[in-house]
GROMACS .gro file of C-alpha atoms in nm:
model
   79
    1MET     CA    1   0.000   0.000   0.000
    2SER     CA    2   0.109   0.354  -0.057
    3ASP     CA    3  -0.025   0.691   0.049
    4GLN     CA    4  -0.179   0.721  -0.298
    5THR     CA    5  -0.370   0.392  -0.267
    6LEU     CA    6  -0.707   0.391  -0.096
    7ALA     CA    7  -0.721   0.068   0.101
    8MET     CA    8  -1.049  -0.028   0.262
    9ARG     CA    9  -1.177  -0.327   0.453
   10ILE     CA   10  -1.516  -0.395   0.607
   11VAL     CA   11  -1.499  -0.487   0.976
   12ARG     CA   12  -1.763  -0.551   1.239
   13LEU     CA   13  -1.776  -0.410   1.591
   14THR     CA   14  -1.774  -0.653   1.880
   15SER     CA   15  -2.049  -0.625   2.138
   16THR     CA   16  -1.812  -0.408   2.344
   17GLY     CA   17  -1.743  -0.167   2.056
   18GLN     CA   18  -1.400  -0.301   1.960
   19ILE     CA   19  -1.272  -0.348   1.606
   20THR     CA   20  -0.984  -0.544   1.462
   21ILE     CA   21  -0.741  -0.351   1.245
   22PRO     CA   22  -0.649  -0.574   0.950
   23GLU     CA   23  -0.299  -0.721   0.971
   24GLU     CA   24  -0.179  -0.565   0.646
   25PHE     CA   25  -0.281  -0.220   0.773
   26ARG     CA   26  -0.097  -0.276   1.103
   27ARG     CA   27   0.211  -0.393   0.918
   28GLU     CA   28   0.207  -0.097   0.677
   29LEU     CA   29   0.174   0.152   0.965
   30GLY     CA   30   0.409  -0.027   1.205
   31ILE     CA   31   0.131  -0.078   1.460
   32THR     CA   32   0.208  -0.331   1.734
   33ASP     CA   33   0.032  -0.421   2.058
   34GLU     CA   34   0.239  -0.145   2.222
   35THR     CA   35   0.134   0.129   1.978
   36MET     CA   36  -0.093   0.406   2.104
   37LEU     CA   37  -0.356   0.526   1.856
   38ALA     CA   38  -0.518   0.867   1.824
   39ILE     CA   39  -0.884   0.850   1.722
   40SER     CA   40  -1.076   1.146   1.588
   41LEU     CA   41  -1.413   1.221   1.436
   42PHE     CA   42  -1.378   1.416   1.110
   43HIS     CA   43  -1.677   1.499   0.887
   44GLY     CA   44  -1.867   1.188   0.996
   45GLU     CA   45  -1.568   0.954   0.969
   46LEU     CA   46  -1.356   0.793   1.238
   47ARG     CA   47  -0.985   0.838   1.178
   48LEU     CA   48  -0.712   0.642   1.352
   49ALA     CA   49  -0.347   0.738   1.353
   50PRO     CA   50  -0.058   0.567   1.531
   51ILE     CA   51   0.125   0.781   1.781
   52MET     CA   52   0.494   0.719   1.766
   53ALA     CA   53   0.615   0.734   2.124
   54THR     CA   54   0.965   0.853   2.192
   55ASP     CA   55   1.214   0.748   2.456
   56ALA     CA   56   1.098   0.861   2.800
   57HIS     CA   57   1.404   1.085   2.827
   58HIS     CA   58   1.281   1.287   2.530
   59GLY     CA   59   0.910   1.286   2.612
   60SER     CA   60   0.699   1.509   2.828
   61PRO     CA   61   0.759   1.455   3.201
   62TRP     CA   62   0.402   1.549   3.296
   63LEU     CA   63   0.259   1.315   3.032
   64ARG     CA   64   0.472   1.027   3.165
   65GLN     CA   65   0.350   1.106   3.517
   66LEU     CA   66  -0.012   1.104   3.399
   67TYR     CA   67   0.044   0.778   3.210
   68ASP     CA   68   0.196   0.619   3.520
   69GLN     CA   69  -0.091   0.744   3.739
   70LEU     CA   70  -0.342   0.581   3.504
   71ALA     CA   71  -0.167   0.243   3.523
   72PRO     CA   72  -0.430   0.097   3.762
   73VAL     CA   73  -0.710   0.197   3.524
   74ARG     CA   74  -0.529   0.041   3.227
   75ALA     CA   75  -0.469  -0.276   3.427
   76GLU     CA   76  -0.835  -0.293   3.531
   77THR     CA   77  -0.957  -0.258   3.173
   78GLY     CA   78  -0.695  -0.489   3.026
   79GLN     CA   79  -0.527  -0.213   2.828
   0.00000   0.00000   0.00000
């Protein structure tokens, strides 16, 4: 796939509102089980974009602190 190619797949939501991102899309975008995704609503469409995290030494200290504080919530929800 390239940026010029429109790739589309039909997926179904689970009963809990989850979707599966097709493997070829994940591979093309470098998405792993550790990748954070930004989701937005744009003109009636959902858009997902991987967020490329940087080394903690180069990231935002307050964001790391917030992330660490939310660890119990992530653990409770299985995230």
